[in-house]
Amino acid sequence: MHLDRIIRGATVVTGDDARIQDIGIADGRIAALGISLSAEGAEIIDAKGLIAMPGGIDSHVHISQPSGPDVEMADDFDSATRAAAFGGNTTVMPFCLPVGDATLREAVADYVGKARGKCHLDVAIHLIVHRTDPVTLGQDLPALHAAGFTSFKIFMTYADMALSDRQILEVLKVAKDLGAAVMVHAENEDAIEYLRDEAERAGRAGPAMHARTRPVPVEREATHRALSLAQIAGVPLTIVHVSNGEALDEIRRARQRGQIVHAETCPQYLTLTADDLDRAGFEGAKFVCSPPPRDRAAQAECWAGIEQGDFDLFSSDHCPFRFADAAGKDRPGARASFRNIPNGIPAIETRLPILFSEGVVKGRISLSRFAAITATNHARLYGLAPRKGMIAVGSDADIVLWNPELTRTISQSDLHHGADYTPWEGFEVTGWPVASFLRGEFLLHENSLAEYCGGVIACGQPDQRAWQ
Ligand code: URP
Ligand code: ZN
Ligand code: ZN
């Protein structure tokens, strides 16, 4: 058998199994799995003591997303994919959002242009559907779906993006006809607006009020409503960035009714709390994201959801803004009112180490479950499997080698994203990705990165069956 490379002696995580074996790579694909593989001329990579995981797929990241006239996202495709690769990923999935009057098709052409030649790993693009005019629903979505843009995100919050219930049903109908995957940001915009106005009238305008004006019922109600609309439309639905047990209970109930629902949570809901938004001065702005981090009880509920298999997806919701920057968190008006603080935190490089350390090393989840919720399920749901997301013969050789014993303290000075801070400064983790391969070639090697070896890839048909 011809093999270009053999990764020798790692603990290889495949499906429900994790065992010491070799991985043979040929022509960018996994060609063989087994003990004592050999092939003339193959490069041997000694991986004893390391864990070979499917390359991380982060299916929820925001890169170069238009964020308003005076606000700039801290990452472009270069810096975001560089940081993602250092954090153990081989594929990321950002969102395309049209600006102004641009059509979705124009926006995609523009967005792909921004990515071209700038990607250190593979990128597949979701579409944000924030309006429901006939061109968007009747022409752009079908054409883009046919071209491999097969997943849509819709919002129930943010004044300029939120859809009404009727509009949500219209998008769900199109998704049903096309077989597209839909994810929803579930928070009740009217309730938030009411609470914001009330807080401002009372003169309470610091970053901590961001969390207090988006309390759990705001998310729970919208989650229930989104799931009810999906039931009416008869489509599967993914609820992204679930932050607490009450919203998760709505998902459990919908599944009990027989609905196909996928659920995503993120590192911020396992490790941060609303108290972080209450840090002295303007520091709390570093933690402003939506939904906001909750309390310790909600963290425990999210962990239980991970341990019990209620969450299919663990993503970063990377949405980076610089802190000490008038085009970032400190934009004009942000200190006067929390409503003007850009929403989002940088997490693309720290997502996997945090889950590996807090989940695998602390004995909460197995290696296989880690692989499922950080890679395999993302690939299945968004139409990238079996090419991506698994260590299996025939799949792309997207493989990350983890040193499970390496202990590091997360520090902004070591990270590669474009933001000027990390919410996890000083957080100690055990387990770190030390090498990786993208389509069989070294991506991350001895702490340096191959340049621009990734590109924009098309998704296939999503697999929306429930799985655990
Ligand atoms: O605060 C967040 N999460 N910003 C990113 C946009 C979104 O809602 O996912
Ligand atoms: Zn969102
Ligand atoms: Zn997001």
XYZ file of C-alpha atoms and ligand atoms in Angstrom:
479
model
C 0.000 0.000 0.000
C 1.257 3.496 -0.778
C 1.334 5.823 2.248
C 2.801 9.323 2.419
C 2.851 9.485 6.217
C 2.246 7.247 9.189
C 1.291 8.707 12.530
C 2.691 6.073 14.842
C 1.394 4.999 18.226
C -1.081 7.701 19.270
C -4.307 6.954 21.106
C -6.632 7.340 18.132
C -10.170 8.555 18.796
C -12.640 7.036 16.344
C -16.396 7.024 16.925
C -17.012 5.276 20.242
C -13.482 3.945 20.449
C -10.099 5.256 21.588
C -7.153 2.880 21.185
C -3.454 2.952 20.441
C -2.862 2.384 16.732
C -1.275 3.943 13.648
C -2.881 6.209 11.060
C -1.759 5.846 7.472
C -2.187 8.875 5.209
C -2.126 8.915 1.421
C -3.074 11.713 -0.956
C -4.527 13.827 1.848
C -6.892 11.144 3.077
C -6.802 8.567 5.828
C -5.868 5.391 3.981
C -5.384 2.897 6.809
C -5.815 2.419 10.542
C -4.073 -0.405 12.361
C -1.132 -1.693 14.339
C 2.420 -1.502 12.957
C 1.495 0.031 9.608
C 4.408 0.264 7.219
C 4.984 1.492 3.681
C 8.153 2.139 1.784
C 9.128 5.791 1.787
C 6.422 6.881 4.215
C 7.366 9.602 6.690
C 6.955 8.280 10.235
C 5.612 10.634 12.864
C 6.208 9.340 16.375
C 3.063 10.184 18.353
C 3.475 7.918 21.363
C 1.858 9.407 24.447
C -0.253 11.749 22.328
C -3.963 11.595 21.495
C -5.055 11.763 17.847
C -8.383 13.576 17.582
C -10.407 14.515 14.540
C -9.434 18.119 13.766
C -11.715 20.470 15.628
C -14.619 21.930 13.681
C -15.878 25.184 15.128
C -19.246 25.628 13.466
C -20.067 28.938 15.144
C -17.552 31.720 14.592
C -17.862 35.319 13.449
C -15.078 36.568 11.201
C -14.942 39.961 9.464
C -18.673 40.279 10.070
C -20.107 43.752 9.466
C -20.891 45.092 12.942
C -22.157 48.637 12.391
C -20.712 51.811 10.915
C -18.172 52.577 13.644
C -17.369 49.059 14.883
C -14.818 46.642 13.494
C -14.470 42.974 14.286
C -11.004 42.152 15.601
C -10.401 39.194 13.289
C -10.168 38.793 9.559
C -9.765 35.370 7.926
C -6.005 35.449 8.396
C -5.948 36.061 12.140
C -9.091 34.043 12.961
C -7.967 30.918 11.110
C -4.427 31.258 12.488
C -5.814 31.364 16.045
C -8.223 28.518 15.268
C -5.381 26.317 14.006
C -3.257 26.970 17.088
C -6.314 25.989 19.142
C -6.648 22.532 17.566
C -9.117 23.211 14.751
C -8.942 22.258 11.086
C -12.277 23.697 9.904
C -14.265 26.742 10.980
C -17.697 27.920 9.916
C -18.295 31.696 9.941
C -21.432 33.575 8.942
C -22.052 35.683 5.866
C -24.170 38.793 6.566
C -25.177 41.211 3.802
C -24.531 44.910 4.418
C -27.097 47.524 3.440
C -28.993 46.659 0.296
C -26.602 43.955 -0.888
C -28.274 40.699 -1.782
C -27.194 37.508 -0.075
C -25.602 36.334 -3.296
C -23.599 39.555 -3.579
C -22.650 39.267 0.082
C -21.416 35.687 -0.367
C -19.295 36.660 -3.366
C -17.784 39.476 -1.332
C -17.235 37.276 1.743
C -15.602 34.446 -0.211
C -13.336 37.098 -1.727
C -12.292 38.193 1.777
C -11.402 34.577 2.633
C -9.591 33.728 -0.585
C -5.877 33.193 0.000
C -6.210 34.113 3.688
C -7.206 30.806 5.293
C -4.847 28.710 7.378
C -7.444 25.949 7.535
C -10.673 24.984 5.803
C -13.677 27.272 5.981
C -17.324 26.540 5.229
C -19.783 29.418 5.312
C -23.253 29.725 6.879
C -25.747 32.334 5.674
C -27.452 34.833 7.983
C -31.039 35.373 6.845
C -32.156 38.709 8.285
C -34.858 39.632 5.787
C -37.530 37.743 3.934
C -38.079 39.607 0.673
C -38.889 37.557 -2.447
C -35.340 37.819 -3.843
C -33.786 36.485 -0.636
C -36.258 33.659 -0.132
C -37.153 32.844 -3.720
C -33.849 33.305 -5.523
C -30.806 33.768 -3.296
C -31.391 30.954 -0.835
C -32.184 28.298 -3.481
C -29.227 29.355 -5.645
C -26.814 29.482 -2.720
C -28.080 26.191 -1.340
C -27.424 24.559 -4.698
C -23.892 25.969 -4.568
C -23.231 24.340 -1.179
C -24.296 27.024 1.294
C -26.725 24.751 3.061
C -27.105 26.234 6.564
C -28.919 29.378 7.660
C -28.827 31.344 10.914
C -31.786 33.442 12.006
C -32.083 35.838 14.927
C -34.874 36.621 17.373
C -32.862 39.501 18.856
C -30.756 42.488 17.702
C -33.059 45.176 16.292
C -31.491 45.160 12.834
C -31.547 41.383 12.437
C -34.481 39.988 14.434
C -37.215 38.275 12.431
C -40.881 38.271 13.435
C -42.579 34.932 14.103
C -44.187 35.085 10.667
C -40.827 35.729 9.013
C -39.292 32.842 10.920
C -41.995 30.561 9.567
C -41.291 31.815 6.046
C -37.587 31.011 6.379
C -38.344 27.610 7.909
C -40.610 26.812 4.957
C -37.815 27.601 2.489
C -35.385 25.541 4.562
C -37.812 22.652 4.559
C -38.226 22.780 0.781
C -34.465 22.925 0.247
C -33.445 20.562 3.041
C -31.289 23.282 4.623
C -30.205 23.313 8.264
C -31.471 26.234 10.361
C -29.966 27.517 13.574
C -31.597 30.161 15.728
C -30.379 32.755 18.191
C -33.191 32.584 20.723
C -33.702 35.698 22.857
C -36.851 37.820 23.040
C -35.945 41.225 21.564
C -39.047 43.081 22.838
C -38.445 41.924 26.408
C -34.776 42.942 26.204
C -35.687 46.355 24.818
C -38.213 46.908 27.599
C -35.715 45.919 30.294
C -32.979 48.044 28.735
C -35.183 51.145 28.677
C -36.131 50.532 32.294
C -32.475 50.139 33.338
C -31.409 53.294 31.544
C -34.283 55.284 33.069
C -33.061 54.146 36.484
C -29.557 55.318 35.599
C -28.123 51.795 35.665
C -25.994 51.651 32.556
C -22.758 49.738 33.289
C -21.712 46.494 31.540
C -23.279 44.344 34.292
C -26.718 45.513 33.118
C -26.172 43.646 29.853
C -26.672 40.372 31.727
C -29.483 41.707 33.929
C -31.506 42.905 30.946
C -31.182 39.527 29.204
C -32.288 37.235 32.038
C -32.952 33.515 31.640
C -36.714 33.874 30.844
C -35.798 36.008 27.806
C -33.875 33.039 26.408
C -36.231 30.344 27.704
C -39.297 31.981 26.143
C -37.630 32.501 22.778
C -36.314 28.950 22.802
C -39.818 27.643 23.422
C -41.238 29.869 20.688
C -38.583 28.923 18.155
C -39.185 25.235 18.825
C -42.940 25.705 18.517
C -42.469 27.466 15.181
C -40.236 24.616 14.013
C -42.921 22.152 15.047
C -45.531 24.122 13.095
C -43.254 24.199 10.052
C -42.268 20.558 10.502
C -38.509 21.121 10.331
C -35.488 20.215 12.461
C -33.953 23.149 14.336
C -30.639 23.886 16.004
C -30.654 26.130 19.064
C -27.250 27.784 19.279
C -25.366 29.114 22.317
C -27.683 27.698 25.002
C -26.649 29.230 28.326
C -28.773 27.565 30.991
C -30.880 24.604 32.098
C -34.297 26.199 31.591
C -33.657 26.711 27.875
C -32.228 23.205 27.718
C -35.399 21.857 29.332
C -37.390 23.369 26.445
C -35.155 21.439 24.052
C -35.614 18.220 26.019
C -39.392 18.688 25.936
C -39.401 19.305 22.173
C -37.383 16.131 21.653
C -39.870 14.237 23.816
C -42.601 15.508 21.478
C -40.665 13.906 18.636
C -39.012 16.993 17.160
C -35.477 16.812 15.819
C -33.555 19.447 17.726
C -29.848 20.007 17.938
C -28.368 21.989 20.796
C -25.128 23.914 21.075
C -23.349 25.365 24.062
C -20.061 27.256 24.371
C -17.142 27.615 26.820
C -18.446 30.879 28.267
C -21.499 29.109 29.700
C -19.332 26.509 31.447
C -16.679 28.771 32.918
C -17.803 32.435 33.152
C -20.626 34.032 35.127
C -22.606 37.280 35.089
C -20.324 38.439 37.931
C -17.565 38.768 35.340
C -19.599 41.547 33.704
C -19.611 43.276 37.097
C -15.836 43.651 37.273
C -14.481 47.057 38.269
C -14.670 49.993 35.900
C -15.282 49.068 32.278
C -13.570 45.635 32.595
C -16.975 43.906 32.513
C -17.289 44.881 28.835
C -14.727 42.177 28.054
C -17.387 39.596 28.930
C -20.402 41.137 27.163
C -21.893 38.523 24.862
C -25.376 37.250 24.121
C -26.841 35.276 25.730
C -24.796 36.423 28.718
C -22.949 34.069 31.076
C -25.281 33.181 33.994
C -24.469 31.780 37.455
C -22.791 28.697 38.905
C -26.082 26.764 38.928
C -26.558 27.421 35.193
C -22.971 26.311 34.561
C -23.740 23.027 36.353
C -26.893 22.618 34.244
C -24.887 23.099 31.058
C -22.267 20.601 32.245
C -25.057 18.119 32.990
C -26.340 18.674 29.449
C -22.892 17.888 28.063
C -22.412 14.835 30.271
C -25.873 13.422 29.540
C -25.625 13.982 25.807
C -28.253 16.737 25.506
C -25.766 18.976 23.721
C -24.662 17.792 20.281
C -22.397 20.744 19.587
C -19.747 22.606 21.511
C -18.728 25.757 19.615
C -16.914 28.955 20.508
C -19.314 31.662 19.247
C -16.046 33.502 18.632
C -17.056 37.122 18.028
C -13.997 39.230 18.790
C -13.784 42.945 19.455
C -10.750 44.748 20.771
C -11.186 46.100 24.303
C -9.071 49.267 24.302
C -10.357 50.453 20.960
C -12.917 53.043 19.874
C -13.922 50.632 17.095
C -14.362 47.818 19.619
C -15.754 47.433 23.125
C -14.869 51.056 23.934
C -16.802 52.531 21.046
C -18.425 55.958 21.528
C -21.340 55.665 23.959
C -20.312 52.286 25.382
C -19.299 53.707 28.759
C -22.509 55.735 28.906
C -24.707 52.688 28.301
C -24.183 48.932 28.049
C -26.517 48.956 25.040
C -23.686 50.375 22.931
C -21.097 47.722 23.826
C -20.511 45.363 20.886
C -21.705 41.848 21.757
C -19.249 39.001 21.613
C -16.012 37.561 22.976
C -12.910 35.944 21.486
C -12.862 32.161 22.059
C -11.701 30.438 18.869
C -8.276 29.390 20.221
C -9.337 28.464 23.747
C -12.575 26.508 23.094
C -10.941 23.096 22.748
C -8.285 23.347 25.489
C -10.955 24.498 27.953
C -13.262 21.560 27.158
C -10.394 19.079 27.060
C -9.171 20.219 30.476
C -12.486 20.785 32.228
C -14.270 17.923 30.473
C -11.868 15.104 29.593
C -9.087 15.626 32.144
C -11.554 16.191 34.981
C -13.374 12.987 34.017
C -16.689 14.530 32.986
C -16.630 13.253 29.384
C -14.816 10.572 27.404
C -12.398 11.208 24.560
C -15.063 9.969 22.137
C -17.667 12.362 23.436
C -15.135 15.188 23.169
C -14.559 14.276 19.509
C -18.298 14.050 18.842
C -19.244 17.448 20.223
C -16.189 19.309 18.937
C -15.944 17.822 15.437
C -18.015 14.850 14.287
C -21.482 16.215 15.028
C -20.635 19.578 13.429
C -19.574 17.764 10.249
C -22.725 15.658 10.193
C -25.147 18.463 10.888
C -23.684 20.868 8.358
C -23.031 18.474 5.502
C -19.254 18.044 5.835
C -19.299 14.364 6.876
C -17.858 11.866 6.125
C -15.139 13.970 4.527
C -14.566 15.986 7.703
C -14.977 15.433 11.428
C -13.799 11.865 11.888
C -10.739 9.659 11.854
C -11.966 7.028 9.421
C -10.594 5.445 6.280
C -11.556 7.653 3.345
C -11.964 10.862 5.356
C -9.720 13.890 4.910
C -6.637 13.484 7.089
C -7.614 16.405 9.331
C -6.025 15.241 12.562
C -4.890 16.986 15.717
C -2.347 15.533 18.138
C -2.984 16.462 21.762
C -0.501 16.259 24.602
C -2.897 15.327 27.428
C -0.363 16.215 30.126
C 0.769 19.632 29.004
C -0.387 22.222 31.524
C -0.643 25.831 30.400
C -1.991 29.040 31.805
C -4.094 30.839 29.200
C -2.630 34.251 28.487
C -3.357 36.882 25.883
C 0.377 37.135 25.214
C 0.395 33.564 23.833
C -2.755 33.761 21.686
C -3.024 34.528 17.993
C -6.438 36.170 17.598
C -6.847 39.829 16.703
C -8.444 40.802 20.020
C -6.312 42.497 22.679
C -7.572 40.358 25.577
C -8.902 36.938 26.449
C -11.790 36.397 28.886
C -9.796 33.408 30.220
C -6.630 35.281 31.259
C -4.958 33.191 33.994
C -7.185 30.133 33.485
C -5.125 26.964 33.890
C -5.698 24.065 31.500
C -4.197 20.617 31.148
C -4.035 19.235 27.623
C -2.998 21.220 24.561
C -2.903 20.566 20.791
C 0.759 20.214 19.825
C 0.566 19.258 16.135
C -2.035 18.989 13.407
C -2.580 17.948 9.808
C -4.900 19.455 7.251
C -5.716 17.089 4.398
C -2.614 15.101 5.311
C -0.095 17.957 5.381
C 1.384 19.452 8.534
C -0.692 22.442 9.600
C 0.678 22.982 13.097
C 4.198 21.713 13.719
C 6.652 22.612 16.471
C 4.669 25.691 17.379
C 4.595 27.114 13.873
C 1.904 27.125 11.255
C 1.828 26.281 7.572
C 0.807 29.378 5.636
C -2.577 29.692 3.943
C -3.088 26.028 3.156
C -6.850 26.131 3.711
C -9.691 27.349 1.575
C -13.446 27.808 1.317
C -15.208 24.468 0.965
C -18.809 23.762 0.053
C -21.146 21.893 2.381
C -23.168 18.962 1.197
C -26.657 18.043 2.288
C -26.994 18.359 6.067
C -27.697 15.186 8.019
C -30.367 16.371 10.424
C -31.296 13.056 12.019
C -30.996 13.025 15.773
C -27.914 11.158 16.961
C -26.101 10.700 20.225
O -22.614 38.057 21.675
C -22.583 37.351 20.698
N -22.813 36.084 20.769
N -22.308 37.907 19.521
C -22.210 37.188 18.339
C -23.436 37.187 17.550
C -24.326 36.086 17.990
O -25.358 36.390 18.523
O -24.031 34.931 17.820
Zn -26.203 34.347 18.169
Zn -22.679 33.851 17.319
